[in-house]
mmCIF file of C-alpha atoms in Angstrom:
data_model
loop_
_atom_site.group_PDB
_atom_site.id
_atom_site.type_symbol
_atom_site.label_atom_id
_atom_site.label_comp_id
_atom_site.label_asym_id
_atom_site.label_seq_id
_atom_site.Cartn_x
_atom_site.Cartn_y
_atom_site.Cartn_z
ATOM 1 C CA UNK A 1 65.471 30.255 -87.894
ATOM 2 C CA UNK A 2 65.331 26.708 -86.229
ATOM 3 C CA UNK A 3 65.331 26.856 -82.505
ATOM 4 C CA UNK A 4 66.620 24.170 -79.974
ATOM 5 C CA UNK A 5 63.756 24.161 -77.369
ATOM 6 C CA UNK A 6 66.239 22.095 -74.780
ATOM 7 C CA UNK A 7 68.134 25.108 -73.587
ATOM 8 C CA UNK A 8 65.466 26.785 -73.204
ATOM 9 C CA UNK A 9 63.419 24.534 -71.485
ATOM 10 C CA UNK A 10 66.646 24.491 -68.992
ATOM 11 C CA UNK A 11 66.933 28.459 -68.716
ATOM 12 C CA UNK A 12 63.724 28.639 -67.373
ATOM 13 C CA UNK A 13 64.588 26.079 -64.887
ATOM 14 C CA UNK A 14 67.813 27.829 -63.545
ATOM 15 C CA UNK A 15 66.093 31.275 -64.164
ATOM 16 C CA UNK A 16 63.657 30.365 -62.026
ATOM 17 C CA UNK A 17 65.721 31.468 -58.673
ATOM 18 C CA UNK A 18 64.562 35.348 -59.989
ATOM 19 C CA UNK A 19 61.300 34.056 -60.155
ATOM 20 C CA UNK A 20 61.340 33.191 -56.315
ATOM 21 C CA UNK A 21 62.024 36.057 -55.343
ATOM 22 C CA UNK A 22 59.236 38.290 -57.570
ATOM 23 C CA UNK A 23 56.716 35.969 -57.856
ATOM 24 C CA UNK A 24 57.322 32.865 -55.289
ATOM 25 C CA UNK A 25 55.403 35.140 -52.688
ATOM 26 C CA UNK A 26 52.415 35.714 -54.712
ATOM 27 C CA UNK A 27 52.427 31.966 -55.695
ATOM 28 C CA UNK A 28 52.431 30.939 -52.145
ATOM 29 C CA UNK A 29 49.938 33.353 -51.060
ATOM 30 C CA UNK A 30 47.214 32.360 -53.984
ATOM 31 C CA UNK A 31 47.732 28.565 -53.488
ATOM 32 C CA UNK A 32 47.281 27.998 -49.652
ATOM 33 C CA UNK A 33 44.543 31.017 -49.827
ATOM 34 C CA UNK A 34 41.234 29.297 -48.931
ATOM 35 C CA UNK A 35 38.767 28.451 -51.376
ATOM 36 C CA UNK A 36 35.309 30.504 -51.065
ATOM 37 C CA UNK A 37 32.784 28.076 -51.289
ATOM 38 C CA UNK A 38 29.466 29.375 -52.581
ATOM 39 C CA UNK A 39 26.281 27.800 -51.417
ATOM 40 C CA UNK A 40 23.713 26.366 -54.311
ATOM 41 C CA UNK A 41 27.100 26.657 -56.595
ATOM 42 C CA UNK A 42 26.627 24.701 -59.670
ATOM 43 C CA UNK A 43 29.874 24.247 -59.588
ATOM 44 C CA UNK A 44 31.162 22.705 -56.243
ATOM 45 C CA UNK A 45 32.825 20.025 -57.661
ATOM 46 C CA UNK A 46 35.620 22.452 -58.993
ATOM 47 C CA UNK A 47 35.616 24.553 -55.995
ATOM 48 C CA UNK A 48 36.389 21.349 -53.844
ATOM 49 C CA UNK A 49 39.171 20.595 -56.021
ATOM 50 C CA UNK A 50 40.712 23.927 -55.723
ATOM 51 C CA UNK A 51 41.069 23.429 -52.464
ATOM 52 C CA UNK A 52 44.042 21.788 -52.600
ATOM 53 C CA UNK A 53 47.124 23.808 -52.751
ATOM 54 C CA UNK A 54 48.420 21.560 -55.505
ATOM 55 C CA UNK A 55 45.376 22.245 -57.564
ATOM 56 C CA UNK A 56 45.409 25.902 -57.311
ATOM 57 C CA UNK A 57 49.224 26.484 -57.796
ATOM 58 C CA UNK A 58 48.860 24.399 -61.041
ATOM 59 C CA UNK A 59 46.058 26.649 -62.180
ATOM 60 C CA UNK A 60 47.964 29.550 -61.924
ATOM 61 C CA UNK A 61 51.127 28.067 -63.333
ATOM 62 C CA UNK A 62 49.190 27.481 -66.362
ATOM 63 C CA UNK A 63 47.540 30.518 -67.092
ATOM 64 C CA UNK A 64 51.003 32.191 -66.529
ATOM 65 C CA UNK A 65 52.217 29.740 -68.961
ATOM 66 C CA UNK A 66 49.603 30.323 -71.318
ATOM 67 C CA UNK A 67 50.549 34.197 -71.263
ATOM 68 C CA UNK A 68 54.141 33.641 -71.703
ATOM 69 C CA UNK A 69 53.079 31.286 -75.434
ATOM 70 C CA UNK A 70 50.526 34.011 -76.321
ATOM 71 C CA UNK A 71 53.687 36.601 -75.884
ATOM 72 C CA UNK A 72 55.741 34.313 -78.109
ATOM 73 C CA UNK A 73 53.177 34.050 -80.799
ATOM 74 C CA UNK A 74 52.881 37.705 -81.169
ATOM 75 C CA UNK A 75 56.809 38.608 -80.888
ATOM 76 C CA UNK A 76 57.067 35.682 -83.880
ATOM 77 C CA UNK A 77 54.025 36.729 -85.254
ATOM 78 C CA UNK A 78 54.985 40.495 -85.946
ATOM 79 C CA UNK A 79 58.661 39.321 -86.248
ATOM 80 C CA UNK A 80 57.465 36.627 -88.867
ATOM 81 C CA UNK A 81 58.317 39.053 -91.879
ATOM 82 C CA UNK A 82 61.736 38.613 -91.247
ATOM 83 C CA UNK A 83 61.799 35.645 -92.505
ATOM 84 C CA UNK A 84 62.549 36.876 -95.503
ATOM 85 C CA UNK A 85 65.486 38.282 -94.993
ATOM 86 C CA UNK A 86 66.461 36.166 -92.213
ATOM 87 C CA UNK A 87 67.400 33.937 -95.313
ATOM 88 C CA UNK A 88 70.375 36.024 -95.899
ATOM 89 C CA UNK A 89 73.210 34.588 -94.156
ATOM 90 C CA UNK A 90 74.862 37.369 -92.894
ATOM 91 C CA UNK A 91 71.485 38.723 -91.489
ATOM 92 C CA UNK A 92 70.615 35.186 -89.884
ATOM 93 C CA UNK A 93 73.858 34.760 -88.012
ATOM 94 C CA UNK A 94 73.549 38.682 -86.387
ATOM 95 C CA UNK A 95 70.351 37.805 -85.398
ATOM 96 C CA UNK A 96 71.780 34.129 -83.873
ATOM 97 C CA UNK A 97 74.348 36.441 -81.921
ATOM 98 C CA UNK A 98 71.984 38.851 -80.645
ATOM 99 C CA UNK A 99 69.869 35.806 -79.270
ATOM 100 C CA UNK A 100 72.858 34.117 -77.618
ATOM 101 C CA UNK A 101 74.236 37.750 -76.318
ATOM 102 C CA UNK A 102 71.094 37.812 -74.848
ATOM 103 C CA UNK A 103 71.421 34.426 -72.566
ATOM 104 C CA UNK A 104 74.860 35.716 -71.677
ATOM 105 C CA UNK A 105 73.336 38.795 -70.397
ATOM 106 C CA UNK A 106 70.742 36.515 -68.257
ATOM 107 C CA UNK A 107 73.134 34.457 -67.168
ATOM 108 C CA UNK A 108 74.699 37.783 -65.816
ATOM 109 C CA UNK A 109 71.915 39.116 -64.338
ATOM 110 C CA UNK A 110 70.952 36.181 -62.249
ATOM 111 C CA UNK A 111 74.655 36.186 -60.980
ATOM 112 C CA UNK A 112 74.375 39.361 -59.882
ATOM 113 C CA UNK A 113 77.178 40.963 -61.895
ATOM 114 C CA UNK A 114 75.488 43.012 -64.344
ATOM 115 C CA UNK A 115 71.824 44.257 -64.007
ATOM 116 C CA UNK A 116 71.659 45.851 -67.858
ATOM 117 C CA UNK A 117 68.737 43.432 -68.959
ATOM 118 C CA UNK A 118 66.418 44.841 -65.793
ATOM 119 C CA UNK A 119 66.203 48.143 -68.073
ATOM 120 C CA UNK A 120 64.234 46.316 -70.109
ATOM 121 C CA UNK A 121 61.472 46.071 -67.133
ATOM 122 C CA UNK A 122 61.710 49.708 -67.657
ATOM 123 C CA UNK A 123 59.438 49.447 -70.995
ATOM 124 C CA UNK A 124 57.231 46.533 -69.653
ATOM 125 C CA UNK A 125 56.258 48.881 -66.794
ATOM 126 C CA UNK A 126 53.943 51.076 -69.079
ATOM 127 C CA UNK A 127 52.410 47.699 -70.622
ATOM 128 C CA UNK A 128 51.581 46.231 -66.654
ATOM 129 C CA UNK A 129 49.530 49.512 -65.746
ATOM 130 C CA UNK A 130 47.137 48.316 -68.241
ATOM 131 C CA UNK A 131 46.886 44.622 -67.577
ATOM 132 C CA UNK A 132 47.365 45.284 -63.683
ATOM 133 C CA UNK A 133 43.403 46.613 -63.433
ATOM 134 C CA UNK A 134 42.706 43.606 -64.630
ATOM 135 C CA UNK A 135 43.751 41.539 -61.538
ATOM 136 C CA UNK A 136 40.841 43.301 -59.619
ATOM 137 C CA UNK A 137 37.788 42.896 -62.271
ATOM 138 C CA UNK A 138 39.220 39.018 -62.288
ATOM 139 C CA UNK A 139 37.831 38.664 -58.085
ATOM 140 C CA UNK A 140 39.028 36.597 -55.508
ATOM 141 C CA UNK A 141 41.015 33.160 -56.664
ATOM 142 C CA UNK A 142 38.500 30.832 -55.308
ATOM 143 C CA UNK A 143 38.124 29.095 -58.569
ATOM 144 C CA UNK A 144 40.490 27.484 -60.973
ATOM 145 C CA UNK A 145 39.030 29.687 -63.654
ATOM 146 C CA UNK A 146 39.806 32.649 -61.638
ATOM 147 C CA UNK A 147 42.944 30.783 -60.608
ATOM 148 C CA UNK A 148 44.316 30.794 -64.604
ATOM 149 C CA UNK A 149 42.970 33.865 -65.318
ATOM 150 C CA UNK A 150 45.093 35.396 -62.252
ATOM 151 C CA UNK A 151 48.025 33.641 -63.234
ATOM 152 C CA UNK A 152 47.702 35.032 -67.354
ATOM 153 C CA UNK A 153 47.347 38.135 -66.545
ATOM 154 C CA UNK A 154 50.700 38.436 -63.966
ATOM 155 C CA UNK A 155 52.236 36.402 -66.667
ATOM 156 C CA UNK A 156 52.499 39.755 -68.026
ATOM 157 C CA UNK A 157 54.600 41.505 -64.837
ATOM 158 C CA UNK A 158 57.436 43.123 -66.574
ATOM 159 C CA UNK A 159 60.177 40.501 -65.996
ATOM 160 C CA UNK A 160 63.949 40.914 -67.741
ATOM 161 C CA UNK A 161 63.961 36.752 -67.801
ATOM 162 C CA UNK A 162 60.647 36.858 -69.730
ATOM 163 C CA UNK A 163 62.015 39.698 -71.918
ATOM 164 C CA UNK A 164 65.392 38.148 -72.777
ATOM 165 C CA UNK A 165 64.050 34.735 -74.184
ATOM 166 C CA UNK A 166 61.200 37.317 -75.803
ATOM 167 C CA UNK A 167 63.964 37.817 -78.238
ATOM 168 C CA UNK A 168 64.674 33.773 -79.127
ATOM 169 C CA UNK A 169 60.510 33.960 -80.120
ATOM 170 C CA UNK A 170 60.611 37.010 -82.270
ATOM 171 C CA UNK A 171 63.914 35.454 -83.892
ATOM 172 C CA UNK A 172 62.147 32.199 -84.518
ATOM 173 C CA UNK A 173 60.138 33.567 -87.588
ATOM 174 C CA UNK A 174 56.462 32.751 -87.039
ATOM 175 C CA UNK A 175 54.228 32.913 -84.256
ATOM 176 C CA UNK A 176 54.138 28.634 -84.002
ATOM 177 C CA UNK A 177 58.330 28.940 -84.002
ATOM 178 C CA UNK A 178 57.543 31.604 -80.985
ATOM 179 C CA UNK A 179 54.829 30.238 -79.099
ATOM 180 C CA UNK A 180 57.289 27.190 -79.182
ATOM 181 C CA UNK A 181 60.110 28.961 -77.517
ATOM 182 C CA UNK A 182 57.813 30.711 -75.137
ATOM 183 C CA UNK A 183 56.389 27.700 -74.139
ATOM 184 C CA UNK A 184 59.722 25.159 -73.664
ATOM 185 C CA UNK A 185 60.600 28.369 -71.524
ATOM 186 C CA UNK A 186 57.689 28.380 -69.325
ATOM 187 C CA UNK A 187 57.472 24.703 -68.754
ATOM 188 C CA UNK A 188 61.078 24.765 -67.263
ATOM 189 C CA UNK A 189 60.112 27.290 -64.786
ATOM 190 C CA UNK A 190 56.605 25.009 -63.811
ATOM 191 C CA UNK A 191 58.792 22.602 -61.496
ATOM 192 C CA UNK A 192 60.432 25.771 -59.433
ATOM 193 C CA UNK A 193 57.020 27.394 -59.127
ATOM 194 C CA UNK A 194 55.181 24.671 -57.921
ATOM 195 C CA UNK A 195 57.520 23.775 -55.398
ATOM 196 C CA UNK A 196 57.189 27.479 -54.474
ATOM 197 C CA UNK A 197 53.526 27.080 -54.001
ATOM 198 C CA UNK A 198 53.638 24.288 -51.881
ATOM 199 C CA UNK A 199 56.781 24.530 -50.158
ATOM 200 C CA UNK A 200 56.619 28.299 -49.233
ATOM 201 C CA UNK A 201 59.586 30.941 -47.617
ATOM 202 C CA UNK A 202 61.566 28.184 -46.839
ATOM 203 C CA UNK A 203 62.260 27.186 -50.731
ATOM 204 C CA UNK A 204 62.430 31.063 -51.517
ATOM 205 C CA UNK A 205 65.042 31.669 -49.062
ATOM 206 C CA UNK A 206 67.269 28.581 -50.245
ATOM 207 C CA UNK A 207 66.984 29.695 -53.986
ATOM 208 C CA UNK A 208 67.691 33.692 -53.018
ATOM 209 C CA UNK A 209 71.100 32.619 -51.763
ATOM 210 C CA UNK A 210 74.161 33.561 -53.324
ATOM 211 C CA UNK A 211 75.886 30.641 -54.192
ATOM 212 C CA UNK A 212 72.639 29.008 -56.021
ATOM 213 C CA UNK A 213 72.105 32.016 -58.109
ATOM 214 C CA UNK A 214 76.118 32.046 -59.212
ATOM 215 C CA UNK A 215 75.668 28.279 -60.174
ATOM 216 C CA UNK A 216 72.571 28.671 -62.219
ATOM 217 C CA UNK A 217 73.465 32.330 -63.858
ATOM 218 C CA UNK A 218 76.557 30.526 -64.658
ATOM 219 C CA UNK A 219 75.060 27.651 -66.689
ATOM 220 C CA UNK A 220 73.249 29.707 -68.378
ATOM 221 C CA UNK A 221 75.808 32.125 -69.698
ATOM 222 C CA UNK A 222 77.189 29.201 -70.592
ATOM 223 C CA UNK A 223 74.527 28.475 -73.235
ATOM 224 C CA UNK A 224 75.071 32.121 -73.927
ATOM 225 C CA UNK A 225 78.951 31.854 -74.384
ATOM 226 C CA UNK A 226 78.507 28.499 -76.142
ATOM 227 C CA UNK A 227 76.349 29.992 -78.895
ATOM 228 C CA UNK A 228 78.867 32.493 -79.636
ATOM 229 C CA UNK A 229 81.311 30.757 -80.060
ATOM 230 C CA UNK A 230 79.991 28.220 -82.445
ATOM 231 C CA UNK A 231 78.832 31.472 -84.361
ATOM 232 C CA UNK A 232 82.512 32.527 -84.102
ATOM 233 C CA UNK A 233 83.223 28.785 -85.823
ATOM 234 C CA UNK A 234 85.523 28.387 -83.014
ATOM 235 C CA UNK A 235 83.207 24.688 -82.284
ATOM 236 C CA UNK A 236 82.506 21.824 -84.558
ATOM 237 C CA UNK A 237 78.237 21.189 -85.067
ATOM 238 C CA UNK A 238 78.113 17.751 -83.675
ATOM 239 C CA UNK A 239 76.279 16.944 -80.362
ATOM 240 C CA UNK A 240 76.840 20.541 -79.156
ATOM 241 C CA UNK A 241 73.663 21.599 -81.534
ATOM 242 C CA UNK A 242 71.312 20.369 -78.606
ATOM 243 C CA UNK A 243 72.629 22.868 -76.446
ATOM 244 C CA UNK A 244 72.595 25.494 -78.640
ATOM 245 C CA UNK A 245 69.722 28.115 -79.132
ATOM 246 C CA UNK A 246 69.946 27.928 -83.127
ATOM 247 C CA UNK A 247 72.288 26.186 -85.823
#
């Protein structure tokens, strides 16, 4: 299945008002953490540029990244068998509804008016008691290695964002197609969580508000609701394939 990276790239950008308010904390707290400095280091050069907050947030932002493309390339991976019979028409457009039924339910669930996708943290939950262990054999973040490796292994927190575009990458067909997906994803959210990391509570409060989650849930059931109803044929191809999740 081809995938339009665009929306996706813009989910994670509107999605990223649940992300201040599960991870912007944590973000905050790891970036303006100060830098442990050790004495004869070989390495001071990197420890000195940790110490900006910039540098740090971006280190975590990118190993968090780098989880959420290793998750795509598995779910396309393992899903990449179904490319066989994703040839079949009738086959390929059920699975182009299920992926579109599944940014309508996002777009839901950051509005606030249906929380069905958060079961799907329910699952995750048994996956994050393994990788949470993890977070204590990586040591204090006072190194941009540590830094990424903090930030790919919470990149693994069961989140019902994460989850829903989870689906788009093991409907893509092969790990690159999901990896892809994943990745557009994550780099819409970067811009949010960086601000997060620098701009602290403040920023979190703003995005936790009402009205900004109804305006962003409702853009992006509106990818959701679009998708369907091309599926439906009720909407000529044209431009609107840019704003589509698949043809």
């Amino acid at each position: 299945m081809s995938v339009s990276l665009f929306p996706l790239f813009v989910v994670g950008l509107l999605g990223s008002v649940h992300c201040a308010g599960m991870c912007g904390g944590i973000v905050g707290a790891l970036s303006l953490a100060p830098p442990r400095v050790r004495p004869g280091s070989p390495v001071i050069a990197l420890h000195a540029v940790d110490a900006t907050p910039a540098a740090r947030t971006l280190a975590y932002n990118a190993g968090r990244i780098a989880s959420y493309a290793a998750a795509g390339a598995l779910a396309g991976g393992l899903a990449g068998g179904a490319a066989r019979w994703s040839a079949l028409p009738l086959l390929q457009g059920a699975a182009y509804i299920a992926a579109n039924l599944m940014l309508a339910a996002l777009g839901l669930y950051l509005m606030d008016l249906w929380r069905g996708v958060a079961r799907i943290e329910d699952g995750g939950r048994r996956l994050w008691q393994h990788v949470a262990p993890l977070l204590r054999r990586v040591g204090p973040p006072d190194t941009g290695g540590r830094m990424f490796a903090a930030g790919a292994l919470w990149g693994w927190l069961p989140c019902a964002m994460v989850y829903s575009v989870l689906v788009t990458a093991m409907l893509s067909g092969s790990a690159a197609h999901g990896a892809a997906v994943m990745l557009a994803f994550g780099l819409g959210t970067l811009p949010m969580m960086m601000a997060l990391g620098l701009a602290g509570a403040r920023l979190r409060g703003w995005l936790q508000k009402r009205a900004v989650r109804l305006v962003c849930g409702a853009i992006v059931l509106g990818f959701g609701l679009l998708g369907l109803a091309r599926a439906a044929g009720g909407l000529p191809a044209s431009w609107l394939s840019a704003l589509c999740v698949a043809p």
